[in-house]
Tab-separated table of C-alpha atoms in Angstrom:
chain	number	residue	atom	x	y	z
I	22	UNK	CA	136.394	12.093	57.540
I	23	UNK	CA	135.190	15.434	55.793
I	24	UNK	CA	131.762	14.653	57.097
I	25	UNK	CA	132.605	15.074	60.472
I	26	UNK	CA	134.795	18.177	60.210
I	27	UNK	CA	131.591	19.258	58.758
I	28	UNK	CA	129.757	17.878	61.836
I	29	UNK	CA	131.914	19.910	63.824
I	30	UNK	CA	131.908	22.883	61.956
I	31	UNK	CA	128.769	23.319	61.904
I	32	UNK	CA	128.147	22.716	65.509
I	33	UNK	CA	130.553	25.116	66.235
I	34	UNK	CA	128.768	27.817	64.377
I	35	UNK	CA	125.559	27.038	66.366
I	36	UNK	CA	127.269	26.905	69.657
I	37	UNK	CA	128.959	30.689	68.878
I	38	UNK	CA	125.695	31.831	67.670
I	39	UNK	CA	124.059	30.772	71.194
I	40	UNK	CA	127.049	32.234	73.445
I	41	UNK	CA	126.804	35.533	71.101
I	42	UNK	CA	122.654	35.746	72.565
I	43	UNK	CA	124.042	35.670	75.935
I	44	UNK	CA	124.299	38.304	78.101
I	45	UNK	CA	127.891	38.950	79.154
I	46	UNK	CA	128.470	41.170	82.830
I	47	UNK	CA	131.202	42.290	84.185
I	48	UNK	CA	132.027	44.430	86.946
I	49	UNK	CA	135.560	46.282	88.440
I	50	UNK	CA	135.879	48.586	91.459
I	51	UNK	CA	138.781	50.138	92.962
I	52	UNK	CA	139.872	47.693	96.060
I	53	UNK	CA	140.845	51.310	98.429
I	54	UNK	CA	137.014	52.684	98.490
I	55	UNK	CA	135.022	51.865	101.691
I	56	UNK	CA	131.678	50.851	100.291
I	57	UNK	CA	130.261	50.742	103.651
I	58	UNK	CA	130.262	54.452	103.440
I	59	UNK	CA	128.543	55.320	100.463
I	60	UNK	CA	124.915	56.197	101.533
I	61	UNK	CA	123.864	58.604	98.718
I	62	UNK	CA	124.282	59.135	94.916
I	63	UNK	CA	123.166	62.183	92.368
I	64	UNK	CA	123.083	61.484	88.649
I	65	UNK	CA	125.104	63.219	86.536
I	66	UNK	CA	125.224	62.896	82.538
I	67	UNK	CA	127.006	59.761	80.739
I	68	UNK	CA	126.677	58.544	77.286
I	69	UNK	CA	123.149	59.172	77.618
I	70	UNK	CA	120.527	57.735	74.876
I	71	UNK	CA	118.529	59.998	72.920
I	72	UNK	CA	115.849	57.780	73.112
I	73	UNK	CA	113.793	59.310	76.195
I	74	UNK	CA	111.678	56.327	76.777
I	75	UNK	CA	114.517	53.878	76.976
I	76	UNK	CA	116.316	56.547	78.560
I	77	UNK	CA	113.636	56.779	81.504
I	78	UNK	CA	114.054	52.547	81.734
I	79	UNK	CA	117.569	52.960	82.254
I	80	UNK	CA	117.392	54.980	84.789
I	81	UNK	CA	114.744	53.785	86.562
I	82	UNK	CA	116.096	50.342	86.881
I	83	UNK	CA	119.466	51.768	88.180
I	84	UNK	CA	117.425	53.755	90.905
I	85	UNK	CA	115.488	50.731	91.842
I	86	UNK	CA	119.211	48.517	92.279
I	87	UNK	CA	120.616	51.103	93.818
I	88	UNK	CA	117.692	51.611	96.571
I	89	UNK	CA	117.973	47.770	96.745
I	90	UNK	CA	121.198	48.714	98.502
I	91	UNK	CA	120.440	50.929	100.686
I	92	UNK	CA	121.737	54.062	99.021
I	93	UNK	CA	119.156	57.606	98.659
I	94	UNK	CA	119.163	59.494	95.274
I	95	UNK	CA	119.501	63.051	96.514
I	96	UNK	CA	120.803	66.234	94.517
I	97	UNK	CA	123.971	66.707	93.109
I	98	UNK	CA	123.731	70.139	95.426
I	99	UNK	CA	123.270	68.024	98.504
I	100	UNK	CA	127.002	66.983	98.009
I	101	UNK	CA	126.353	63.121	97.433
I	102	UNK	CA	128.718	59.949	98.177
I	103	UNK	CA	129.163	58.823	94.461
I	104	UNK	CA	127.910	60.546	91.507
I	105	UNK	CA	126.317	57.758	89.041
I	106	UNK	CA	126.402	57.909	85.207
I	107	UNK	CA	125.297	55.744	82.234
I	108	UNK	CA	126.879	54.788	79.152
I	109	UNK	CA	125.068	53.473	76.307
I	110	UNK	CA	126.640	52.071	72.951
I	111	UNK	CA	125.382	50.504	70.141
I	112	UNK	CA	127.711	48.318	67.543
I	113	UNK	CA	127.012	45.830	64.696
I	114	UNK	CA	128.351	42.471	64.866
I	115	UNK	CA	128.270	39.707	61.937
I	116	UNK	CA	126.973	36.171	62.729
I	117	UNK	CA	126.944	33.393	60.149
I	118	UNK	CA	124.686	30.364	60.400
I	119	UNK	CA	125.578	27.319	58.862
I	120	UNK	CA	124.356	24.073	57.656
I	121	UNK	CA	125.210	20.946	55.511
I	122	UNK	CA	124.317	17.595	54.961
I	123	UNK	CA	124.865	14.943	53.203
I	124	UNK	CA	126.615	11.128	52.756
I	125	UNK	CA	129.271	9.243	51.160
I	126	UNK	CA	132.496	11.473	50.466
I	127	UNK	CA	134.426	12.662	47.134
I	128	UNK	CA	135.299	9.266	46.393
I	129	UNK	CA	132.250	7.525	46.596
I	130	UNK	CA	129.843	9.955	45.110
I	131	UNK	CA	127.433	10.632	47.329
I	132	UNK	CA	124.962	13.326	48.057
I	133	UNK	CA	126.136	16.480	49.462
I	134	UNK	CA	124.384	19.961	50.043
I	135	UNK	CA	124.811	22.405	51.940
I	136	UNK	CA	123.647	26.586	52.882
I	137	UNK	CA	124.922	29.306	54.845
I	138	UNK	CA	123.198	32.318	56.299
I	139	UNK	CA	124.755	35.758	57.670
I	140	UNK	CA	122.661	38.076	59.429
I	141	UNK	CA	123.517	41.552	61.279
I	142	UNK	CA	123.241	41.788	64.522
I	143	UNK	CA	122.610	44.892	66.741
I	144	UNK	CA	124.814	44.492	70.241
I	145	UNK	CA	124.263	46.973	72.944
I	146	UNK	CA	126.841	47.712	75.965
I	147	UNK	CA	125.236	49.199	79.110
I	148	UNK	CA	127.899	50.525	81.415
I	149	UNK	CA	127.474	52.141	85.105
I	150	UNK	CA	129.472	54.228	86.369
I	151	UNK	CA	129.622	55.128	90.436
I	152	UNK	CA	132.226	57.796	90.701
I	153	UNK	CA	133.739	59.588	94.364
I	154	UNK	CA	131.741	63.110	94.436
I	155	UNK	CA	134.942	64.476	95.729
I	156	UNK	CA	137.923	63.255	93.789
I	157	UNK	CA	135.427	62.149	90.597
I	158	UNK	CA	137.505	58.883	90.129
I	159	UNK	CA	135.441	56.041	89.260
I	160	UNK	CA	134.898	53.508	92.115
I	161	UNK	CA	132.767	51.220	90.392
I	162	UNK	CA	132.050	50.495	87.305
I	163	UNK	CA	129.460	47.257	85.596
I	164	UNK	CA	128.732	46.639	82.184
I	165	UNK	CA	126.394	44.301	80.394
I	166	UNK	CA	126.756	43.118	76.513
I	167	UNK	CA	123.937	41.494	74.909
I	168	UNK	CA	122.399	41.440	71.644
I	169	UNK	CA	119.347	43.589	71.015
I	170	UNK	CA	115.841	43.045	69.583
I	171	UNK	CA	115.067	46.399	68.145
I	172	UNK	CA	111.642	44.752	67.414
I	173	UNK	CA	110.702	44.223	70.873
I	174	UNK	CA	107.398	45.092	72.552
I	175	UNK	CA	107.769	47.959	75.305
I	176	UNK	CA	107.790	45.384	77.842
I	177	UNK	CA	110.102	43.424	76.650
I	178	UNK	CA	112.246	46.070	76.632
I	179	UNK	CA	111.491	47.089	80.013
I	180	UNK	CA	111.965	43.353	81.082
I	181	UNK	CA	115.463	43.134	79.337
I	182	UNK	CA	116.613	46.737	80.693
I	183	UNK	CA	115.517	45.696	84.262
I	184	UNK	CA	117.255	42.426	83.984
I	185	UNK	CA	120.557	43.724	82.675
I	186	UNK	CA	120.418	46.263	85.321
I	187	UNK	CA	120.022	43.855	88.015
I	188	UNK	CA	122.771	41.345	86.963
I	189	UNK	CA	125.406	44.841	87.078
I	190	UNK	CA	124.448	45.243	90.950
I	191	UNK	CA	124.801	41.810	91.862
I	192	UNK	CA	127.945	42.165	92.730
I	193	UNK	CA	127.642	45.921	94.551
I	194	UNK	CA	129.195	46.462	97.061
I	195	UNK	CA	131.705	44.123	95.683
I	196	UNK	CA	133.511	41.982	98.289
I	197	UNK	CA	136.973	42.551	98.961
């Protein structure tokens, strides 16, 4: 019996380990904005990172999405639809690894080992605002969650910025 609540234990540590490696996306708009009329966007200044480079990524893949759909990037002076905005955060996050083996139980005397790993993780929250250029409310908003690799090659991060990006504006303009 306590080998397989072991079993499960430790199965359930590897599962939460590969759901905490996923990418999680969400999205929210508010349900009164016509999105049929938004035609053109200006950036303004979020959350930005102080990391140019990555900075430059960011912004790039949002421009790319948001050509995707149609809209022009044009000045904030040439009074826009939506201004757009970036939010970057970093956080640390825990995860634990586990593993045992063995046979037999208490009473029989068997074998048992068993080892258990924790290692920091660094998680990183992308979110998007789109807000009206005339009442500034925010009429969109997508955010993406994943873990980072702050070992990764510049095209890897490139890759994984791009991707992130594109998952946000999946769902723009959201349907009603």
């Amino acid at each position: 019996m306590l080998r397989i609540a072991t079993f499960i234990a430790t199965l359930s540590l590897m599962l939460l380990g590969a759901l905490a490696s996923a990418q999680n996306v969400t999205f929210d708009f508010d349900r009164a904005t016509d999105f049929s009329k938004i035609k053109s966007y200006a950036w303004v200044r979020g959350t930005n990172l102080k990391d140019e480079l990555n900075h430059k990524r960011i912004v790039n893949a949002v421009d790319v999405q948001l050509a995707s759909k149609g809209l022009v990037k044009v000045e904030t002076s040439a009074n826009p639809d939506v201004l757009v905005a970036y939010h970057a955060i970093f956080d640390r996050n825990l995860q634990i690894n586990g593993f045992s083996s063995g046979w037999g139980g208490f009473r029989f005397g068997g074998n048992w080992s068993g080892s258990a790993r924790a290692e920091e993780m660094l998680i990183g929250t992308l979110a998007v605002d789109m807000r009206d250029a005339k009442t500034r409310t925010v009429v969109w908003r997508g955010m993406a969650r994943k873990d980072v690799d702050a070992k990764a090659s510049p095209e890897k991060r490139e890759k994984n910025i791009s991707k992130a990006v594109e998952k946000l504006f999946k769902n723009y303009p959201p349907q009603k």
